[in-house]
Coordinates of C-alpha atoms and ligand atoms in Angstrom, one line a residue:
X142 CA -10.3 -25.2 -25.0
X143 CA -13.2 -24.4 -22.5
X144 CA -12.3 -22.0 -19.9
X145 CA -11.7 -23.6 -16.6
X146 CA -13.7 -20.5 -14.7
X147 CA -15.4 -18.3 -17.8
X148 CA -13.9 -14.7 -17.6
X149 CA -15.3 -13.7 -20.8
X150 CA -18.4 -11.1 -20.8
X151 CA -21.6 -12.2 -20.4
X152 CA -24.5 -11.4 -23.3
X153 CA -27.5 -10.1 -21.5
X154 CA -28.8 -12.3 -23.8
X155 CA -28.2 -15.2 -22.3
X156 CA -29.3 -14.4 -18.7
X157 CA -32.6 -16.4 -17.9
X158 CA -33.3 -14.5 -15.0
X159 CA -31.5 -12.2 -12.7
X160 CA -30.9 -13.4 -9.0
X161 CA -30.3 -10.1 -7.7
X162 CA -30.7 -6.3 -8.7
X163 CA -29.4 -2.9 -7.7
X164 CA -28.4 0.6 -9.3
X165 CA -25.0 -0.3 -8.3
X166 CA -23.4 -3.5 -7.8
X167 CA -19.8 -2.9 -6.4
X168 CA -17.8 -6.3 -6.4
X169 CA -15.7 -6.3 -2.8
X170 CA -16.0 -5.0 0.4
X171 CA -12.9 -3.6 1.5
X172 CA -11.6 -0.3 1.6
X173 CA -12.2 0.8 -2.0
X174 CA -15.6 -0.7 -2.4
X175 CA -17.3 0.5 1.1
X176 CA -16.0 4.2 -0.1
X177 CA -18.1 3.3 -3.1
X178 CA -21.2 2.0 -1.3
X179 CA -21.3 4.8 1.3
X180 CA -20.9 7.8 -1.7
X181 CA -23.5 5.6 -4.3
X182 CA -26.0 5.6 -1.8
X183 CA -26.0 9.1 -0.8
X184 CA -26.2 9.7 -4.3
X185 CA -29.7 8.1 -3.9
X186 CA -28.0 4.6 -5.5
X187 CA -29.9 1.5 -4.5
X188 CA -26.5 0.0 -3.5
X189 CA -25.8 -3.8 -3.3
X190 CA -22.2 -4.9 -2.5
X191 CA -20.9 -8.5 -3.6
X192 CA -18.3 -10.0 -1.1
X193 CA -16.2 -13.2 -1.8
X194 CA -15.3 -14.1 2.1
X195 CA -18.0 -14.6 4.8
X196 CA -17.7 -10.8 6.2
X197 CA -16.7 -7.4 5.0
X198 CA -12.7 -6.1 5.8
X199 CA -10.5 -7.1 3.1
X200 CA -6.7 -6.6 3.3
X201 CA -7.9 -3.2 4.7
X202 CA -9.3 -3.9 8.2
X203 CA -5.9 -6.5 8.5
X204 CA -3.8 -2.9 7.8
X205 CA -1.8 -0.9 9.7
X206 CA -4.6 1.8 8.7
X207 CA -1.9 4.9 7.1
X208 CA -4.1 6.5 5.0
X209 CA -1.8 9.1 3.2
X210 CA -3.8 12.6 3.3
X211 CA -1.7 16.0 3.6
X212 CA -2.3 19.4 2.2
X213 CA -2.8 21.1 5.9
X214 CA -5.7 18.7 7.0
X215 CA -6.8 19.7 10.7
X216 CA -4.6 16.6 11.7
X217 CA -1.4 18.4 11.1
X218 CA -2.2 21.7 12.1
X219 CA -3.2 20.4 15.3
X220 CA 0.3 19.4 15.4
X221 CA 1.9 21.9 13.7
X222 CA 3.2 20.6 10.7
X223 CA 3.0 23.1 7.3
X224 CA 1.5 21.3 4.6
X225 CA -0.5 22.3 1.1
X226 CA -1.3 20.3 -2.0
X227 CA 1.0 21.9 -3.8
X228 CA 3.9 20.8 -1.5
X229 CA 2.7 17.3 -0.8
X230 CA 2.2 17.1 -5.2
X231 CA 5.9 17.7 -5.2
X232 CA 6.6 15.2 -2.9
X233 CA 4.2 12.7 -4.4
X234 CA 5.4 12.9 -8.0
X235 CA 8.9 12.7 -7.2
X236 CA 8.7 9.3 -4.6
X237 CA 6.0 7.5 -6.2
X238 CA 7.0 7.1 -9.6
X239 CA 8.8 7.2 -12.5
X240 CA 5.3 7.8 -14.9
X241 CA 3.2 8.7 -11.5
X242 CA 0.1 10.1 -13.3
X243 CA -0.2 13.6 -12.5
X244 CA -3.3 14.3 -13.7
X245 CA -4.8 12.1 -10.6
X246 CA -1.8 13.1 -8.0
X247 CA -2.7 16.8 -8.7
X248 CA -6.5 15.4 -8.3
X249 CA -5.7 13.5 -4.8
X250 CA -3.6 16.7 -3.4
X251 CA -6.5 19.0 -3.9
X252 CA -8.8 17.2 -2.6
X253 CA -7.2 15.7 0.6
X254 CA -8.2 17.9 3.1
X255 CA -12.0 17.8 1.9
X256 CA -11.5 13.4 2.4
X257 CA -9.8 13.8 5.5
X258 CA -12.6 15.6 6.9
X259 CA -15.1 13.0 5.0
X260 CA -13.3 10.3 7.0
X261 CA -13.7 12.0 10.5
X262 CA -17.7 12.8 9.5
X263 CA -18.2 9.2 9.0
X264 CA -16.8 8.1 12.4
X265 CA -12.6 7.6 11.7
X266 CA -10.9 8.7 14.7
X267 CA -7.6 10.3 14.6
X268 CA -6.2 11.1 17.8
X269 CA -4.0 14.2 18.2
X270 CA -0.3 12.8 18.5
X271 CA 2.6 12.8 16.5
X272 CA 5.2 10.1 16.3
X273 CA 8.7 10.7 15.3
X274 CA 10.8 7.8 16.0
X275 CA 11.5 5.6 12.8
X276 CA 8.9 2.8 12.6
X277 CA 7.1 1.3 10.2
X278 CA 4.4 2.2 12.2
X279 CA 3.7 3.6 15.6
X280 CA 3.4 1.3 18.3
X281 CA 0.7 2.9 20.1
X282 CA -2.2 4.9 18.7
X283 CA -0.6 8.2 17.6
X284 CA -2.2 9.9 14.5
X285 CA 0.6 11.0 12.6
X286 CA 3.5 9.7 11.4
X287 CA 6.1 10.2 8.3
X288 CA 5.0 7.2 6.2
X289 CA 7.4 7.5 2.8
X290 CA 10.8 9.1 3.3
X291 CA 9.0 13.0 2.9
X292 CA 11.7 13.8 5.9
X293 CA 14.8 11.8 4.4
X294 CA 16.6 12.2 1.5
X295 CA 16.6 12.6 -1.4
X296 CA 12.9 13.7 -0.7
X297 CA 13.7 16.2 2.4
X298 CA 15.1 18.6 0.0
X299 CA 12.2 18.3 -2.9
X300 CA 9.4 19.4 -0.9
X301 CA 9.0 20.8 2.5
X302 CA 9.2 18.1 5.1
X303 CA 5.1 16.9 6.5
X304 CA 3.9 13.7 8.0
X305 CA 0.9 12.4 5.6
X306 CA 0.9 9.1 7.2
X307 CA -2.6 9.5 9.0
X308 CA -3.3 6.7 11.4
X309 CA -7.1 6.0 13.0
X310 CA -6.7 5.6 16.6
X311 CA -7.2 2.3 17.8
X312 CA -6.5 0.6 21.2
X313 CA -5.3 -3.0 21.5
X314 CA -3.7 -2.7 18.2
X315 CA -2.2 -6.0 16.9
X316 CA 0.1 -5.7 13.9
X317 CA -1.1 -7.6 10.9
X318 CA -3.9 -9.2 12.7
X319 CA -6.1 -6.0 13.9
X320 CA -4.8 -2.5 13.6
X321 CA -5.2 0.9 12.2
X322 CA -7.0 -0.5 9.2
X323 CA -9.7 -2.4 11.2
X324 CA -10.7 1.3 12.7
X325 CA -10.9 2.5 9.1
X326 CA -13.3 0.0 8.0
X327 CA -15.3 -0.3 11.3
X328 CA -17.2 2.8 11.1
X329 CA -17.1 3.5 7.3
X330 CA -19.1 0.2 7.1
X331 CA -21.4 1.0 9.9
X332 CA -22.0 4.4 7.5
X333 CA -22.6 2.7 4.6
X334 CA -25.1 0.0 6.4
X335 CA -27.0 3.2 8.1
X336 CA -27.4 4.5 4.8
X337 CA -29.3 1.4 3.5
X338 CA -26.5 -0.6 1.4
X339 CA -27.1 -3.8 1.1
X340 CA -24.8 -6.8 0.7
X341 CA -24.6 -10.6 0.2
X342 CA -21.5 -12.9 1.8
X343 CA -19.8 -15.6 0.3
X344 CA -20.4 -14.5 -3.5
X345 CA -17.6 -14.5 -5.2
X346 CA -17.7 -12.3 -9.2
X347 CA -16.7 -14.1 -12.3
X348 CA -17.4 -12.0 -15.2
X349 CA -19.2 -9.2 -16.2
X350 CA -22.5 -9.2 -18.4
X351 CA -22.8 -6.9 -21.2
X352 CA -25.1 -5.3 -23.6
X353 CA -23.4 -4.4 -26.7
X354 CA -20.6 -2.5 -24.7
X355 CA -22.4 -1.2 -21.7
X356 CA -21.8 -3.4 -18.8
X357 CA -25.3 -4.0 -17.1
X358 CA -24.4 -6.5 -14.4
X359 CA -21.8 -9.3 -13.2
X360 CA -22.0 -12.9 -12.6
X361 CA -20.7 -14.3 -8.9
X362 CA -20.5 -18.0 -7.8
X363 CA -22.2 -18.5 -4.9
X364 CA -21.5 -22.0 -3.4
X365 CA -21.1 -23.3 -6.9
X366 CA -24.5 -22.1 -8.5
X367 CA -23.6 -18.9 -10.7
X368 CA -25.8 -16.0 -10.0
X369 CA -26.8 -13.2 -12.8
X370 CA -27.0 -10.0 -11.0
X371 CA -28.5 -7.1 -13.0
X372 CA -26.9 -3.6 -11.9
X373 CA -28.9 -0.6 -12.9
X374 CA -26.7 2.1 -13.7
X375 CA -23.2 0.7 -12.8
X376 CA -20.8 -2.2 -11.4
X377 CA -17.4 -0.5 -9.6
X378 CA -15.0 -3.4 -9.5
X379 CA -12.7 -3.4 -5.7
X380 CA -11.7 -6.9 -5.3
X381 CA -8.1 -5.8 -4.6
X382 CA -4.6 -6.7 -6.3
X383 CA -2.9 -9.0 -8.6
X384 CA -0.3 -10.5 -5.5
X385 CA -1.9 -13.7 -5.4
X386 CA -2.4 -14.9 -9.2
X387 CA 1.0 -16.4 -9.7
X388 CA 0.7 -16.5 -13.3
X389 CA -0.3 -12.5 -13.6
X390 CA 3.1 -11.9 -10.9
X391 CA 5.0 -14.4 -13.4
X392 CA 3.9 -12.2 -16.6
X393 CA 3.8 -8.7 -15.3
X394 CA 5.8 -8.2 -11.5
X395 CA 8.0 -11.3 -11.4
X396 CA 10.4 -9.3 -8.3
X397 CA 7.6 -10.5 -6.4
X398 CA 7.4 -14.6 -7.4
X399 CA 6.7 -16.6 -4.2
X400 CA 6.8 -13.0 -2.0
X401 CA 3.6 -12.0 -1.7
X402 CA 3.2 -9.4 1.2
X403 CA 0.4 -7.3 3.0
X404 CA -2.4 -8.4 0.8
X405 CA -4.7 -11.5 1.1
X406 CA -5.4 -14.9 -1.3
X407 CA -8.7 -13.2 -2.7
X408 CA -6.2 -10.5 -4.2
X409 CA -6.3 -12.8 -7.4
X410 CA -6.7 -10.0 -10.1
X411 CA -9.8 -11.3 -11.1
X412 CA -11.3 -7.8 -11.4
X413 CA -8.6 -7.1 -13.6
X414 CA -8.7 -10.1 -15.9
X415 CA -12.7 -9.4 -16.3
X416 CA -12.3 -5.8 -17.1
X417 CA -9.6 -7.0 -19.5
X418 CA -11.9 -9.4 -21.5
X419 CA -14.1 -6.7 -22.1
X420 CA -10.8 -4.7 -23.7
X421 CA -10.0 -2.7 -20.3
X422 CA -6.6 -0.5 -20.3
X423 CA -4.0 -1.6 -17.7
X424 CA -1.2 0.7 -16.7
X425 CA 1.9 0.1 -14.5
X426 CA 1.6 -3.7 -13.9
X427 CA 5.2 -3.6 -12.8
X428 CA 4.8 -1.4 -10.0
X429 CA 5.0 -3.0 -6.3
X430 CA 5.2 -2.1 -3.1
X431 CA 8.3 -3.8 -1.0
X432 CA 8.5 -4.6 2.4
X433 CA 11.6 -5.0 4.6
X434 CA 12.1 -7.0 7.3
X435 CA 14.6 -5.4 9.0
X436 CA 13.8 -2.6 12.3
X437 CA 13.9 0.9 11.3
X438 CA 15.3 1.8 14.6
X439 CA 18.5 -0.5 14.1
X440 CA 18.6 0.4 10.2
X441 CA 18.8 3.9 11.2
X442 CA 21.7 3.6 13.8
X443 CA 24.0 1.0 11.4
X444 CA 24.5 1.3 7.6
X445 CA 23.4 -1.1 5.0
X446 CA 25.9 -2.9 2.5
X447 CA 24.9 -5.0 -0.3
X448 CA 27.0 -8.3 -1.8
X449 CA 29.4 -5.7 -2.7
X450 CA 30.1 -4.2 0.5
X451 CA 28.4 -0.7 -0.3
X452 CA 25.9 1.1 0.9
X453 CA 23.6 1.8 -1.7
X454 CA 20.0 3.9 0.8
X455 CA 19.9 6.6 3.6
X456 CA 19.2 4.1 5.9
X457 CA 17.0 6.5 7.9
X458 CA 14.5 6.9 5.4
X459 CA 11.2 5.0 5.0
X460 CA 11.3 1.3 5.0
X461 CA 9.2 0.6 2.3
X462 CA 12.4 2.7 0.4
X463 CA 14.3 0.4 1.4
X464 CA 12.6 -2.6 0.4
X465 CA 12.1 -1.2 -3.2
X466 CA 16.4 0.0 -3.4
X467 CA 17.5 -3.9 -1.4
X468 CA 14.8 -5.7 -4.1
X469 CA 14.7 -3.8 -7.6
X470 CA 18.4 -2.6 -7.2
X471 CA 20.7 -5.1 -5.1
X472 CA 19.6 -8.3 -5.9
X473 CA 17.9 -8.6 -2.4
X474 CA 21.0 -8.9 -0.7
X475 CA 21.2 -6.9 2.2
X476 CA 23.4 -6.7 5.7
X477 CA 23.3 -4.8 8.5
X478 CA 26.5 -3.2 9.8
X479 CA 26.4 -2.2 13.5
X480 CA 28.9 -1.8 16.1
X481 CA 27.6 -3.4 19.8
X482 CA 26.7 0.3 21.8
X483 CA 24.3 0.8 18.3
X484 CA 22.9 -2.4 18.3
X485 CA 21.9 -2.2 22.0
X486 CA 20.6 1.5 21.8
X487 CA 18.1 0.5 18.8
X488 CA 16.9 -3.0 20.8
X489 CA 16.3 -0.2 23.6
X490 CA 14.6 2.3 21.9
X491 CA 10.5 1.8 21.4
X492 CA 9.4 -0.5 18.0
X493 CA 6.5 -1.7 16.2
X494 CA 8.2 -4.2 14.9
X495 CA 10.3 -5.7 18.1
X496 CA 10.7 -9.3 15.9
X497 CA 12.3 -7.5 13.1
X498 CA 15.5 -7.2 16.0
X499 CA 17.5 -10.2 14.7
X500 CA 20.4 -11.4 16.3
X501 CA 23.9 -10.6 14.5
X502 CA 24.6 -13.3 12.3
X503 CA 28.7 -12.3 12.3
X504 CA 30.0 -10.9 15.5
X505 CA 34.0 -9.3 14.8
X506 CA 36.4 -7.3 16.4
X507 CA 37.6 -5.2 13.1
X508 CA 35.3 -4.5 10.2
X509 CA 38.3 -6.4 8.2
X510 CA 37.6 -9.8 10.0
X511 CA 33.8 -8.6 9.4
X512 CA 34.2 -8.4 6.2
X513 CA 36.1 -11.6 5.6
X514 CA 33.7 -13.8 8.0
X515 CA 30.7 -12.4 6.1
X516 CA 32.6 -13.7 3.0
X517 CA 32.6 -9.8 1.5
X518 CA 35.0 -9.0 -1.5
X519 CA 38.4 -8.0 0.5
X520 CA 38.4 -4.3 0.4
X521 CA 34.7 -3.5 -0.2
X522 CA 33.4 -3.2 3.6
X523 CA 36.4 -2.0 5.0
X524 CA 36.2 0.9 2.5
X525 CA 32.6 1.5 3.0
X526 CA 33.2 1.6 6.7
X527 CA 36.0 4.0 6.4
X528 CA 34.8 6.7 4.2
X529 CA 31.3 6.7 6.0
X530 CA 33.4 6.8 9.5
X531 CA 35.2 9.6 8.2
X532 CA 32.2 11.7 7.6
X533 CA 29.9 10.6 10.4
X534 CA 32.8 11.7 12.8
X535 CA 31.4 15.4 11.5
X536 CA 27.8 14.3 11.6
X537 CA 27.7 14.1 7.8
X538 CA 27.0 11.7 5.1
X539 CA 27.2 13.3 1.9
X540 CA 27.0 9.5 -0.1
X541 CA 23.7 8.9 0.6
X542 CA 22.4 11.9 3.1
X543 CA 21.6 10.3 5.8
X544 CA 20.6 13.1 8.7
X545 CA 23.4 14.2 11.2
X546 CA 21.6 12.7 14.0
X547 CA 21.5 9.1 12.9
X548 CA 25.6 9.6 11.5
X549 CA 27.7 7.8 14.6
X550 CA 31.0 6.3 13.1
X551 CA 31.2 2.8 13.6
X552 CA 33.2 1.6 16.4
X553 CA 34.1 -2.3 17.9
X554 CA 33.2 -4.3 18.2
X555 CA 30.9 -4.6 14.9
X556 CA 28.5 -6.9 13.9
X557 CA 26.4 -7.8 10.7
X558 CA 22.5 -9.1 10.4
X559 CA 22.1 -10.9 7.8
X560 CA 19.0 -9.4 5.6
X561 CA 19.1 -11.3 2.4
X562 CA 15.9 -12.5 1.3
X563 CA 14.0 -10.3 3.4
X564 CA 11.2 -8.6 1.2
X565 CA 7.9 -9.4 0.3
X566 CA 5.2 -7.2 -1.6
X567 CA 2.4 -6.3 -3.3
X568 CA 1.5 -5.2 -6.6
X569 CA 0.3 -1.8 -7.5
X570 CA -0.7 -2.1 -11.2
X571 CA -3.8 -2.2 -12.8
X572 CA -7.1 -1.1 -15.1
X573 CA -6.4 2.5 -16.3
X574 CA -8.5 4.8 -14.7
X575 CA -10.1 8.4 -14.8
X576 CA -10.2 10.9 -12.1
X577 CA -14.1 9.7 -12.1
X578 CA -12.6 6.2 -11.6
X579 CA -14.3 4.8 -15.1
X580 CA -12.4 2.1 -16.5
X581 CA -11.2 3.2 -19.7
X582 CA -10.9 0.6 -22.8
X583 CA -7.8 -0.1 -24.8
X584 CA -9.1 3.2 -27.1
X585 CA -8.9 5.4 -24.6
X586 CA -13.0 5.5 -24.5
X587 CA -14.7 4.9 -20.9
X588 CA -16.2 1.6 -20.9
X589 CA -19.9 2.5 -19.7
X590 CA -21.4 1.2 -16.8
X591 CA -17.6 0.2 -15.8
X592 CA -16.3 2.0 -12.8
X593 CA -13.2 0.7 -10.3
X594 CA -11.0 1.7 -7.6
X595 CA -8.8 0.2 -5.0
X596 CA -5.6 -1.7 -5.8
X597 CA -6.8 -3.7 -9.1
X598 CA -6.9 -0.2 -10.8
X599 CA -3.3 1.7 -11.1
X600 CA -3.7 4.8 -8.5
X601 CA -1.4 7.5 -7.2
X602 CA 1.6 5.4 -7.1
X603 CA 3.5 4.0 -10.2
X604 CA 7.0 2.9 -8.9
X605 CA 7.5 4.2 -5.8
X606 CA 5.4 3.5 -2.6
X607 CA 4.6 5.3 0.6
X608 CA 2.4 3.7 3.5
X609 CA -1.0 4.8 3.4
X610 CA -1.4 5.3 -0.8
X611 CA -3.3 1.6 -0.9
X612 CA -5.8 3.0 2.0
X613 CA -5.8 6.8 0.7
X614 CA -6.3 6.2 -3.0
X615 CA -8.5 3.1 -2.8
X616 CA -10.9 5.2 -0.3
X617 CA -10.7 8.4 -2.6
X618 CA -11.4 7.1 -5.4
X619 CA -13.6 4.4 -4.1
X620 CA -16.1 7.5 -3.3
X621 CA -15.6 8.8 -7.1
X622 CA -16.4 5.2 -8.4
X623 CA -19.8 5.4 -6.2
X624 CA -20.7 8.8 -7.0
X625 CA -20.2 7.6 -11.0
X626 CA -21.6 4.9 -10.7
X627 CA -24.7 6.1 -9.1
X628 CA -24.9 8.5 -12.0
X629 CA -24.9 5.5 -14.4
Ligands
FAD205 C1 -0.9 -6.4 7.2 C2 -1.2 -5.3 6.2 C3 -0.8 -4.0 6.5 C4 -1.1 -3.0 5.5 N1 -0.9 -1.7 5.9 C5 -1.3 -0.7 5.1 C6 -1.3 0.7 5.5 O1 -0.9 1.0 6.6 N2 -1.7 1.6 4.6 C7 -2.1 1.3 3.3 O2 -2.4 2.2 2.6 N3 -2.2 0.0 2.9 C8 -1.8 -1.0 3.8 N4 -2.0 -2.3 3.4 C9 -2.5 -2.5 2.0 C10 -4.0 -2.2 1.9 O3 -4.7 -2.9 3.0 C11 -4.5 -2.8 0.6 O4 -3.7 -2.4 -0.5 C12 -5.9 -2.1 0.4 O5 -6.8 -2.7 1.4 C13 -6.5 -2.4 -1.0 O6 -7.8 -1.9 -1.0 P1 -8.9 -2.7 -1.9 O7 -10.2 -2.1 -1.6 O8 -8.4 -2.7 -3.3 O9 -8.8 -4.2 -1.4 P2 -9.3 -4.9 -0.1 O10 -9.4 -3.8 1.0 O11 -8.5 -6.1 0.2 O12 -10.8 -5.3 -0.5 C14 -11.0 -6.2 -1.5 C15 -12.2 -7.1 -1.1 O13 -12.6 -7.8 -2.3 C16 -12.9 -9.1 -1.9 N5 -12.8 -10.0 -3.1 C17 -11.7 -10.5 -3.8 N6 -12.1 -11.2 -4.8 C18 -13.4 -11.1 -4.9 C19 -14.4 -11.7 -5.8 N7 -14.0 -12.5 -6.9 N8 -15.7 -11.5 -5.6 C20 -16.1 -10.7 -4.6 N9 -15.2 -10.2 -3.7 C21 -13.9 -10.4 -3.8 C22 -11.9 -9.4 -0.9 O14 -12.3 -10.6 -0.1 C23 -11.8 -8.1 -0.1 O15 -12.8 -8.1 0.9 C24 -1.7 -3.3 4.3 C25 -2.1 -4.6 4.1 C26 -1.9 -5.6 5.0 C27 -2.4 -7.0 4.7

């Protein structure tokens, strides 16, 4: 059977002609690939970046903008925060996996102050303020921020507490729609187009073209006629996840079947599947990133139960945690327990996420009527409530370790938000890469002329997630794919 839309290498053979040419051709223009374009062309790369939608951004200008950098950049000394790679490798191996690759976690921490201070040369702005309240992000325009549980447990007592979340400053911020992420990709594309790099709209890569097994150019569909375009000494593929090719969520990441979250429809693997029919490596196709739709400041001040009336996360850590522990663990069922004064304090206190605040779904005067209007096994909630009551009342929870200042005993009357169903996500497997970001083949070999980076490559995180590991590894290693790929 014909393919539908060929995926299958190319033969420079059969090219008649070639539509466009460049030393490198980077498919994509968000986050991963303009880190690519910038570093290729000051490598001297005649640079020529291929773009599926009408402008460049991606998933990355519509991000909250974390970018997670640490080992004592200038950002958290300013702010007093102790930080080195060796701490923030601690923290990193021990949240972000199980099988994090070391190799490139050790690679990221060593080199994070050096890309911090490459972002602020090319025009990010971090302003100097530090925001400690729980959020999923800040609501104003702060800098830094914990961004993956570093000061929660389990994690608080694994490495030495330091915010990595590093947040371009950006005014008129509108979650989801323009924030943190826009400021990223503003100036780092204003770089790359200083320096030359060329790109063409609205062309959208198929498959790659191939001598024997050097890659030597792609193919792109550009309103329906199929261009060849020859690339001199490299292609870096960046066209973002897997989160929107149900049958690739079905085979590899079905937790996140009809959830797709924080990514956009182009994210449709297709630099994976082409990099795949050349025999491309994949690793940790299972791995996703989880969001939570609940408020971090009421999460914080209640405690979360499952269908079994237990509490099962610190429910001051990051909320991304959570997302993973309510989706991979407890069968995405989730409640909020909360007495009244609780509720009110955390609808009070400052948010990001102000239409995360749901109203209680059950409203009782004893957590036993609670428990049997939420239709809980008889027992379970009123046993959660009392041992976590009985320890709170000394500012303690040694269950799950939630800090002293978040551990209130719950009082009456109590209420329950319904949470069930509330995750969505996006995957964070993909082609095998080197430190270099060459795409290495099924052998182990690099492919040549192959290069990738962003999330259709498998980066610092292999299980577990922190915000700002999408932006931080897909512009690290973005720059490694250019500089590579420059050098053919
Ligand atoms: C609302 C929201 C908030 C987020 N917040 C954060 C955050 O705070 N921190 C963080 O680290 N991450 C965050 N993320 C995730 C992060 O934005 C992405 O994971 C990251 O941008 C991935 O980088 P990338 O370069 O691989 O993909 P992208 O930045 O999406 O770039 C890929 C580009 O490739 C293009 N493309 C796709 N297919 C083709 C094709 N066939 N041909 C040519 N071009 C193609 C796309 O149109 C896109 O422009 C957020 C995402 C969203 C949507």
């Amino acid at each position: 059977m014909a393919e539908a839309t060929p995926i299958r290498p190319l033969s420079v053979d059969q090219v008649q002609a070639w539509d466009h040419e460049a030393d490198v051709v980077i498919a994509g223009y968000g986050i991963a690939g303009v880190s690519a374009a910038i570093e290729a062309a000051r490598a001297g790369a005649d640079v020529l970046v291929l773009e599926r939608t009408s402008g460049w951004g991606g998933a990355a200008a519509l991000a909250g903008g974390f970018i997670y950098l640490g080992g004592g950049t200038p950002l958290q000394q300013a702010l007093g925060f102790e930080d080195s790679p060796e701490n923030m490798k601690a923290f990193m191996m021990a949240a972000l996996g199980p099988g994090a690759d070391e190799e490139k976690i050790t690679d990221y921490c060593n080199g994070s102050v050096e890309h911090y201070n490459w972002l602020v040369d090319n025009g990010v702005p971090f302003k100097e303020s530090f925001y400690g309240q729980p959020g999923w992000e800040t609501p104003y325009d702060d800098g830094l921020m914990y961004s993956g549980g570093e000061n929660a447990a389990p994690f608080n007592t694994v490495a030495t507490p330091a915010p990595r979340g590093h947040v371009p400053q950006m005014t008129g911020k509108r979650t989801g729609e323009k924030g943190g992420g826009y400021m990223l990709m503003k100036p780092l594309v204003e770089t790359a187009e200083e320096l030359g790099v060329r790109h063409e709209y609205d062309m959208r890569v198929q498959r790659l073209i191939v001598d024997g097994n050097q890659v030597v150019g792609i193919v792109a569909k550009h309103y329906g006629k199929e261009l060849a375009i020859r690339a001199r000494t490299g292609v870096v593929l960046a066209t973002g996840s897997f989160a929107y090719n149900k049958e690739m969520v079905q085979a590899f990441a079905p937790q996140l079947i009809g959830k797709p979250g924080a990514s956009i429809e182009e994210h449709d693997g297709k630099s994976i599947q082409m990099a795949q029919a050349i025999g491309a490596d994949l690793a940790h196709m299972d791995a996703t990133e989880v969001a939570f739709f609940g408020d971090p400041q009421l999460m914080a001040r209640g405690i979360l139960v499952n269908a079994r009336g237990q509490r099962y996360v610190n429910e001051d850590t990051y909320p991304g945690r959570i997302g993973q522990e309510t989706l991979l663990r407890n069968g995405n069922q989730a409640y909020l327990v909360i007495d009244e004064a609780a509720y009110e304090e955390g609808c009070a206190a400052d948010s990001s996420t102000p239409f995360f605040r749901f109203q209680p779904k059950w409203v009782a005067e004893t957590v036993e009527e609670l428990e049997s209007d939420m239709g809980l096994p008889a027992g379970t909630l009123q046993a959660t409530v009392e041992v976590y009551n009985r320890h709170a009342a000394n500012g303690e929870d040694p269950v799950l370790g939630k800090k002293a200042e978040w551990c209130k005993p719950i009082g009456s009357p109590v209420a329950a938000l319904d949470l069930r169903n509330f995750t969505a996500g996006f995957t964070l497997g993909g082609l095998r890469t080197t430190i270099n970001s060459e795409v290495l083949h099924v052998s182990g070999e690099p492919i040549p002329g192959l290069f990738a980076a962003g999330r259709c490559t498998s980066g610092v995180c292999a299980g577990g997630y922190a915000s700002g590991t999408s932006l931080g590894d897909g512009s690290f290693y973005g720059r490694r794919a250019g500089i590579s790929a420059a050098k053919g």
